[in-house]
Short mmCIF file of C-alpha atoms in Angstrom, two decimals:
data_model
loop_
_atom_site.label_atom_id
_atom_site.label_comp_id
_atom_site.label_asym_id
_atom_site.label_seq_id
_atom_site.Cartn_x
_atom_site.Cartn_y
_atom_site.Cartn_z
CA MET A 28 -24.83 -0.79 -13.78
CA ALA A 29 -24.35 -0.22 -17.39
CA VAL A 30 -21.03 -1.19 -19.11
CA PHE A 31 -20.09 0.52 -22.29
CA ARG A 32 -16.97 -0.57 -24.19
CA GLN A 33 -17.63 0.22 -27.91
CA ARG A 34 -16.16 3.33 -29.56
CA THR A 35 -18.38 4.47 -32.52
CA PRO A 36 -18.48 7.03 -35.24
CA GLU A 37 -20.80 10.07 -35.10
CA LEU A 38 -24.49 9.11 -35.41
CA ASN A 39 -26.38 10.08 -38.49
CA PRO A 40 -29.85 11.23 -37.32
CA SER A 41 -31.47 10.18 -40.66
CA ASN A 42 -30.13 6.70 -40.35
CA SER A 43 -32.12 4.60 -37.81
CA ASN A 44 -29.65 1.77 -38.20
CA ASP A 45 -27.01 3.94 -36.57
CA TYR A 46 -29.07 4.38 -33.52
CA ASN A 47 -29.76 0.62 -33.26
CA ARG A 48 -26.09 -0.11 -33.63
CA TYR A 49 -24.35 2.73 -31.72
CA SER A 50 -26.79 3.54 -28.92
CA ARG A 51 -28.06 1.97 -25.72
CA ILE A 52 -31.44 2.26 -24.01
CA ILE A 53 -31.37 3.01 -20.27
CA ASP A 54 -34.61 3.44 -18.36
CA GLY A 55 -36.43 3.95 -21.54
CA LEU A 56 -34.06 6.79 -22.75
CA LEU A 57 -31.86 6.58 -25.77
CA PHE A 58 -28.12 7.43 -25.11
CA PRO A 59 -25.59 7.59 -27.98
CA ILE A 60 -22.15 6.17 -27.26
CA SER A 61 -19.63 8.89 -27.92
CA LEU A 62 -16.74 8.55 -30.39
CA HIS A 63 -14.18 10.07 -28.13
CA LEU A 64 -14.82 8.31 -24.79
CA THR A 65 -14.35 4.74 -23.88
CA VAL A 66 -16.50 4.44 -20.83
CA GLU A 67 -15.38 1.61 -18.58
CA THR A 68 -18.13 1.84 -15.95
CA ALA A 69 -21.20 4.07 -15.62
CA PHE A 70 -23.54 4.33 -12.63
CA TYR A 71 -26.96 5.71 -13.26
CA GLU A 72 -29.81 6.94 -10.98
CA ASN A 73 -32.96 8.00 -12.62
CA VAL A 74 -31.76 9.63 -15.80
CA ASN A 75 -28.47 11.04 -14.42
CA ILE A 76 -25.39 9.30 -15.76
CA LYS A 77 -22.33 9.42 -13.45
CA PHE A 78 -19.12 8.22 -15.04
CA LYS A 79 -16.77 6.66 -12.64
CA LYS A 80 -13.76 5.87 -14.81
CA VAL A 81 -13.02 7.35 -18.24
CA SER A 82 -10.18 6.40 -20.58
CA ILE A 83 -9.63 9.23 -23.10
CA MET A 84 -8.52 8.39 -26.57
CA SER A 85 -9.46 10.71 -29.40
CA GLU A 86 -7.99 10.59 -32.88
CA ASN A 87 -4.96 8.72 -31.49
CA ILE A 88 -4.49 11.47 -28.84
CA GLU A 89 -3.18 10.23 -25.58
CA VAL A 90 -3.17 12.01 -22.37
CA ILE A 91 -0.11 11.79 -19.98
CA THR A 92 1.31 13.52 -17.13
CA SER A 93 4.78 15.14 -17.13
CA ASN A 94 7.40 14.71 -14.39
CA ARG A 95 6.13 18.03 -12.94
CA GLY A 96 2.52 16.87 -12.86
CA ASN A 97 1.33 18.83 -15.93
CA ILE A 98 -0.98 17.44 -18.57
CA MET A 99 0.70 16.62 -21.88
CA LEU A 100 -0.75 15.08 -25.13
CA ILE A 101 0.80 12.48 -27.30
CA TYR A 102 -0.16 12.86 -31.06
CA LYS A 103 1.56 10.66 -33.66
CA ASN A 104 4.36 10.01 -31.14
CA PHE A 105 5.06 13.68 -30.56
CA LYS A 106 4.60 15.46 -27.28
CA PHE A 107 2.50 18.60 -26.89
CA ILE A 108 2.27 20.86 -23.94
CA HIS A 109 -0.54 23.28 -23.11
CA ALA A 110 -0.29 26.87 -24.53
CA TYR A 111 -3.62 28.50 -23.89
CA THR A 112 -7.48 27.94 -23.90
CA SER A 113 -9.72 30.33 -25.71
CA LYS A 114 -13.13 31.63 -24.60
CA ASP A 115 -14.79 29.08 -26.77
CA SER A 116 -13.03 26.26 -24.91
CA ILE A 117 -10.61 25.55 -27.74
CA THR A 118 -7.20 24.60 -26.36
CA ARG A 119 -4.00 25.07 -28.26
CA TRP A 120 -1.05 22.72 -27.55
CA ARG A 121 2.42 23.30 -28.89
CA CYS A 122 5.21 20.85 -29.52
CA TYR A 123 7.33 20.51 -26.42
CA GLU A 124 10.43 21.46 -28.42
CA LYS A 125 10.57 25.21 -28.03
CA LYS A 126 11.74 25.96 -31.64
CA CYS A 127 9.17 23.64 -33.23
CA THR A 128 6.06 25.38 -34.77
CA ALA A 129 3.86 22.28 -34.77
CA LYS A 130 0.55 22.93 -32.93
CA ILE A 131 -2.70 21.07 -32.36
CA PHE A 132 -6.14 22.30 -31.18
CA THR A 133 -8.58 20.37 -29.07
CA LYS A 134 -11.98 20.94 -27.56
CA THR A 135 -13.65 19.31 -24.57
CA ASN A 136 -12.44 15.80 -23.74
CA TYR A 137 -9.29 16.39 -25.81
CA VAL A 138 -11.21 15.97 -29.18
CA LEU A 139 -8.91 16.99 -32.03
CA VAL A 140 -10.05 20.07 -33.92
CA LYS A 141 -7.27 20.79 -36.27
CA VAL A 142 -3.46 20.62 -36.79
CA GLU A 143 -1.27 23.56 -37.71
CA GLY A 144 2.44 23.66 -38.69
CA SER A 145 4.98 20.81 -39.18
CA HIS A 146 7.60 19.47 -36.86
CA ALA A 147 11.08 20.84 -37.24
CA ALA A 148 13.62 18.67 -39.03
CA ASP A 149 16.02 18.63 -36.19
CA HIS A 150 13.76 16.46 -33.96
CA SER A 151 11.95 13.35 -34.76
CA ALA A 152 9.02 11.44 -33.24
CA ILE A 153 9.60 9.86 -29.85
CA ASP A 154 10.25 6.18 -29.56
CA ARG A 155 7.03 4.44 -28.59
CA PHE A 156 8.87 2.60 -25.76
CA LEU A 157 9.72 5.88 -24.14
CA ILE A 158 6.10 7.07 -24.21
CA ASP A 159 4.86 3.68 -22.72
CA ARG A 160 7.49 4.04 -20.01
CA GLN A 161 6.35 7.52 -19.15
CA ILE A 162 2.64 6.43 -19.04
CA ILE A 163 3.64 3.77 -16.60
CA ASN A 164 5.68 6.19 -14.54
CA SER A 165 2.94 8.77 -14.37
CA ALA A 166 0.20 6.17 -13.45
CA CYS A 167 2.49 4.70 -10.74
CA LYS A 168 3.21 8.13 -9.27
CA ARG A 169 -0.47 9.14 -9.17
CA LYS A 170 -1.59 5.85 -7.52
CA ALA A 171 1.29 5.98 -5.07
CA VAL A 172 -0.08 9.34 -3.73
CA GLU A 173 -3.77 8.19 -3.76
CA ASP A 174 -2.94 5.17 -1.68
CA VAL A 175 0.20 5.64 0.41
CA SER A 176 -0.18 2.30 2.20
CA MET A 177 0.05 0.20 -1.01
CA ARG A 178 3.42 -1.26 -1.71
CA PRO A 179 5.13 0.27 -4.78
CA LYS A 180 5.89 -3.26 -6.17
CA LYS A 181 2.23 -4.05 -6.27
CA ILE A 182 1.42 -0.80 -8.02
CA ILE A 183 4.23 -1.16 -10.63
CA LEU A 184 3.26 -4.83 -11.42
CA ARG A 185 -0.38 -3.88 -11.96
CA GLU A 186 0.43 -0.96 -14.28
CA ILE A 187 2.96 -3.05 -16.33
CA GLY A 188 0.36 -5.67 -16.70
CA GLN A 189 -2.22 -3.18 -17.99
CA SER A 190 0.33 -1.38 -20.25
CA SER A 191 1.04 -2.20 -23.97
CA CYS A 192 4.77 -1.83 -23.10
CA THR A 193 6.52 -5.07 -23.87
CA THR A 194 10.02 -4.31 -22.91
CA ILE A 195 10.97 -2.74 -19.64
CA SER A 196 14.27 -3.10 -17.67
CA VAL A 197 15.12 -3.51 -14.18
CA ASN A 198 16.64 0.06 -14.15
CA ASP A 199 13.40 1.43 -15.39
CA VAL A 200 11.53 -0.32 -12.58
CA ASP A 201 13.98 1.12 -10.07
CA ARG A 202 13.54 4.51 -11.45
CA VAL A 203 9.71 4.33 -11.27
CA ARG A 204 9.92 3.10 -7.72
CA LYS A 205 12.25 6.01 -6.68
CA ASN A 206 9.76 8.50 -8.31
CA MET A 207 6.90 6.95 -6.41
CA TYR A 208 8.75 7.49 -3.11
CA GLU A 209 9.55 11.05 -4.07
CA SER A 210 5.94 11.70 -4.85
CA ARG A 211 4.88 10.34 -1.44
CA ARG A 212 7.57 12.29 0.35
CA LYS A 213 6.03 15.51 -0.80
CA ILE A 214 2.61 14.87 0.72
CA LEU A 215 3.82 13.16 3.88
CA PRO A 216 5.31 14.90 6.94
CA ALA A 217 9.09 15.34 7.14
CA ASN A 218 11.00 12.47 8.71
CA PRO A 219 11.17 12.99 12.51
CA THR A 220 14.53 14.05 14.07
CA SER A 221 13.82 12.81 17.57
CA ILE A 222 11.46 10.64 19.38
CA GLN A 223 9.45 13.68 20.63
CA SER A 224 8.94 14.82 16.95
CA VAL A 225 7.55 11.29 16.27
CA HIS A 226 4.86 11.83 18.92
CA ASP A 227 4.17 15.32 17.69
CA SER A 228 3.80 14.27 14.08
CA LEU A 229 1.51 11.45 14.96
CA ARG A 230 -0.60 13.74 17.19
CA ASN A 231 -1.32 15.85 14.20
CA MET A 232 -2.26 12.84 11.88
CA ASN A 233 -5.66 11.22 11.64
CA ILE A 234 -4.54 7.50 11.20
CA LEU A 235 -7.47 5.33 10.10
CA THR A 236 -7.87 1.67 8.95
CA LYS A 237 -9.39 1.06 5.52
CA GLN A 238 -12.76 0.52 7.37
CA GLY A 239 -12.46 4.00 8.88
CA GLU A 240 -11.60 2.89 12.38
CA PRO A 241 -8.94 4.87 14.50
CA PHE A 242 -5.74 2.90 14.30
CA LEU A 243 -3.38 4.87 16.73
CA LEU A 244 -4.98 4.10 20.13
CA LEU A 245 -2.20 5.40 22.41
CA ASN A 246 0.43 8.08 21.86
CA ASP A 247 2.21 8.51 25.21
CA ASP A 248 5.34 10.69 24.95
CA SER A 249 6.04 10.49 28.74
CA LYS A 250 6.57 6.68 28.57
CA ASN A 251 7.40 6.69 24.84
CA VAL A 252 4.86 4.10 24.07
CA LEU A 253 2.72 3.77 20.89
CA ILE A 254 -0.12 1.35 20.52
CA PHE A 255 -1.68 0.61 17.12
CA SER A 256 -4.78 -1.42 16.81
CA CYS A 257 -8.55 -0.93 16.22
CA ALA A 258 -11.85 -1.81 17.89
CA LYS A 259 -12.36 -4.91 15.64
CA ASN A 260 -8.96 -6.27 16.57
CA LEU A 261 -9.44 -5.68 20.28
CA ASN A 262 -12.72 -7.46 20.16
CA PHE A 263 -10.92 -10.41 18.41
CA LEU A 264 -8.31 -10.18 21.13
CA CYS A 265 -10.75 -10.62 23.95
CA ASP A 266 -12.37 -13.56 22.26
CA VAL A 267 -9.32 -15.64 21.91
CA GLN A 268 -8.10 -17.87 24.75
CA THR A 269 -4.45 -18.03 23.79
CA ILE A 270 -2.29 -15.09 22.68
CA TYR A 271 1.16 -14.95 21.25
CA MET A 272 3.64 -12.05 22.15
CA ASP A 273 6.89 -11.22 20.62
CA GLY A 274 9.13 -8.31 19.99
CA THR A 275 11.21 -7.57 16.95
CA PHE A 276 14.30 -5.23 17.00
CA GLN A 277 15.47 -5.36 13.39
CA TYR A 278 12.39 -3.80 11.82
CA SER A 279 11.56 -1.45 14.64
CA ALA A 280 10.84 2.16 13.81
CA ARG A 281 13.58 4.76 14.27
CA PHE A 282 14.07 6.13 17.77
CA PHE A 283 12.28 3.01 19.19
CA THR A 284 14.01 -0.12 20.52
CA GLN A 285 11.47 -2.66 19.43
CA MET A 286 8.07 -3.30 17.79
CA PHE A 287 6.06 -5.58 20.13
CA THR A 288 3.25 -7.57 18.60
CA ILE A 289 0.38 -9.54 20.09
CA HIS A 290 -1.24 -12.30 17.91
CA GLY A 291 -4.36 -14.38 18.25
CA TYR A 292 -4.99 -17.84 16.77
CA LYS A 293 -8.22 -18.69 14.96
CA ASN A 294 -9.16 -21.11 12.18
CA GLY A 295 -5.60 -22.33 11.78
CA HIS A 296 -4.16 -18.79 11.37
CA TYR A 297 -2.05 -16.58 13.60
CA VAL A 298 -3.64 -13.17 13.29
CA PRO A 299 -1.56 -9.94 14.30
CA LEU A 300 -3.86 -7.79 16.41
CA VAL A 301 -1.90 -5.19 18.34
CA PHE A 302 1.32 -3.48 17.40
CA CYS A 303 3.36 -1.50 20.04
CA LEU A 304 6.43 0.63 19.65
CA LEU A 305 8.51 0.57 22.81
CA HIS A 306 11.53 2.70 23.75
CA ASP A 307 13.20 0.04 25.94
CA LYS A 308 12.86 -3.54 27.22
CA LYS A 309 12.21 -2.90 30.85
CA THR A 310 9.60 -4.81 32.96
CA GLU A 311 7.86 -1.50 33.83
CA THR A 312 7.37 -0.69 30.18
CA TYR A 313 5.83 -4.11 29.51
CA ILE A 314 3.51 -3.76 32.43
CA TYR A 315 2.42 -0.28 31.26
CA MET A 316 1.80 -1.70 27.80
CA LEU A 317 -0.50 -4.56 28.95
CA GLN A 318 -2.38 -2.39 31.38
CA LYS A 319 -3.06 0.26 28.69
CA ILE A 320 -4.43 -2.58 26.36
CA SER A 321 -6.60 -3.84 29.08
CA GLU A 322 -7.94 -0.27 29.59
CA LEU A 323 -8.70 0.08 25.94
CA CYS A 324 -10.63 -3.17 25.99
CA ASP A 325 -12.46 -2.08 29.26
CA ASN A 326 -13.52 1.13 27.51
CA MET A 327 -15.23 -1.06 24.95
CA GLY A 328 -16.96 -3.12 27.63
CA ARG A 329 -14.64 -6.02 27.02
CA LEU A 330 -12.36 -8.00 29.25
CA PHE A 331 -8.81 -8.74 28.11
CA LEU A 332 -7.98 -11.90 30.14
CA PRO A 333 -6.44 -14.67 28.07
CA THR A 334 -6.18 -18.25 29.33
CA ASN A 335 -2.71 -18.98 27.96
CA ILE A 336 0.17 -16.82 26.78
CA THR A 337 2.93 -17.91 24.53
CA SER A 338 6.12 -15.82 24.51
CA ASP A 339 9.90 -16.04 24.38
CA PHE A 340 12.02 -16.38 27.48
CA GLU A 341 12.77 -12.79 28.14
CA LYS A 342 12.57 -12.36 31.94
CA ALA A 343 11.18 -8.80 31.67
CA ILE A 344 8.16 -10.07 29.66
CA LEU A 345 7.53 -12.95 31.99
CA ASN A 346 7.71 -10.76 35.11
CA ALA A 347 5.32 -8.22 33.52
CA VAL A 348 2.71 -11.04 32.65
CA TYR A 349 2.73 -12.34 36.16
CA GLU A 350 2.43 -8.82 37.57
CA VAL A 351 -0.65 -8.00 35.41
CA TRP A 352 -2.21 -11.63 35.48
CA PRO A 353 -1.00 -13.50 38.53
CA GLY A 354 -1.00 -17.23 38.12
CA MET A 355 -1.24 -16.98 34.31
CA ASN A 356 -0.37 -20.08 32.39
CA VAL A 357 2.83 -19.02 30.24
CA VAL A 358 4.18 -21.34 27.67
CA GLY A 359 7.61 -20.81 26.15
CA CYS A 360 8.10 -20.58 22.44
CA ARG A 361 9.59 -23.59 20.80
CA PHE A 362 11.41 -21.46 18.14
CA HIS A 363 13.04 -19.23 20.80
CA LEU A 364 14.09 -22.17 22.96
CA THR A 365 15.83 -24.03 20.13
CA GLN A 366 17.35 -20.65 19.01
CA ALA A 367 18.75 -20.23 22.59
CA TRP A 368 20.08 -23.86 22.47
CA TYR A 369 21.86 -23.23 19.20
CA ARG A 370 23.47 -20.15 20.42
CA GLN A 371 24.75 -21.98 23.53
CA ILE A 372 26.19 -24.63 21.23
CA GLN A 373 28.03 -21.92 19.30
CA SER A 374 29.31 -20.23 22.54
CA LEU A 375 30.73 -23.59 23.77
CA GLY A 376 32.62 -24.18 20.64
CA LEU A 377 30.65 -27.24 19.62
CA ILE A 378 29.32 -26.06 16.29
CA THR A 379 31.71 -28.22 14.37
CA GLU A 380 30.68 -31.32 16.22
CA TYR A 381 26.97 -30.35 15.76
CA LYS A 382 27.33 -30.12 11.94
CA ASN A 383 29.29 -33.50 11.80
CA LYS A 384 27.68 -36.84 12.22
CA CYS A 385 29.81 -37.91 15.16
CA ASN A 386 28.53 -39.20 18.44
CA ILE A 387 28.66 -35.74 20.06
CA GLY A 388 26.88 -34.20 17.06
CA MET A 389 24.13 -36.80 16.99
CA TRP A 390 23.55 -36.35 20.73
CA LEU A 391 23.29 -32.56 20.36
CA ARG A 392 20.83 -32.97 17.61
CA HIS A 393 18.71 -35.48 19.66
CA THR A 394 18.54 -32.81 22.35
CA PHE A 395 16.16 -30.77 20.16
CA GLY A 396 13.76 -33.66 20.13
CA LEU A 397 13.05 -33.16 23.92
CA LEU A 398 10.55 -30.51 22.99
CA PHE A 399 8.19 -33.11 21.60
CA LEU A 400 8.17 -35.39 24.62
CA ASN A 401 5.52 -35.33 27.22
CA PRO A 402 6.53 -33.13 30.22
CA SER A 403 5.78 -36.05 32.57
CA GLU A 404 8.15 -38.36 30.83
#
């Protein structure tokens, strides 16, 4: 890999010092470094140079994208839009103000050829801050479309860090985030209007992980069950002895009652392995979900048979576990147990005593310590 970061003037063939200073030898061949390209990374095979990323800056010309996705040039803090390209590949750009007669001409790679006319007196150069803000906005919109799974916050912070913009407000960030969502909305399917439309939309989508594995493993519109995982996660699931199951209702997708997750524990970390969208909280639905996960593992030649299961105290889940794995060792979740006790204290009207350091309050607090005692005591 060759890394070029130096921008140089045109080489003088008669001056050998220029070649020594402004060129690089690759595989025995002499390559001059162009004035108009700052090459961040170049990969080469034999004598063919393939540029992976190129930042274009020629004679103080900057290339940006308009809100409509069109290429614009910034020259001396004035915006220029494309007018036409001649047969000899010379492109004319006119000032974005319709009544202004200023024009610039460029050739390949936006190399400035000449400047014609002058800017009208009724409009001045654009504030540099506005230009930097538009550059950030354009870059964020482009990367939001290139990677729809990356959080807008992460993209925005990265672009601001790479920008020369020193002042940007919260309102500017909110506006950029809104524009990113609008750009993604144009390439993504329309929001579903019913649970059936969810199944239909997912059926037409090829959902893959970053490693290229299928991620949507079950799309059953008869039971309204969706199972998301991958082969790597299922192998991990079959290897662990203890699994942790829980459902969340607050962050479930629209038209579904809950998102049910199954975690594994390894090397001191709880790892989410399977994500299920369920339409209800019935025992039959939980049984169907667990059986389908077992079938997916069977199809891979693996056996999904954990030794221990930790879950909350929902009767439907417990009944489903004992139906699929009779005699399974199920351990209640400490968090859900204390949560249930606290709700019971509230329902009995003892919350005031619980918060005060009276005898009743201290007794109620000590009750939560029972969880840490040996069951035989």
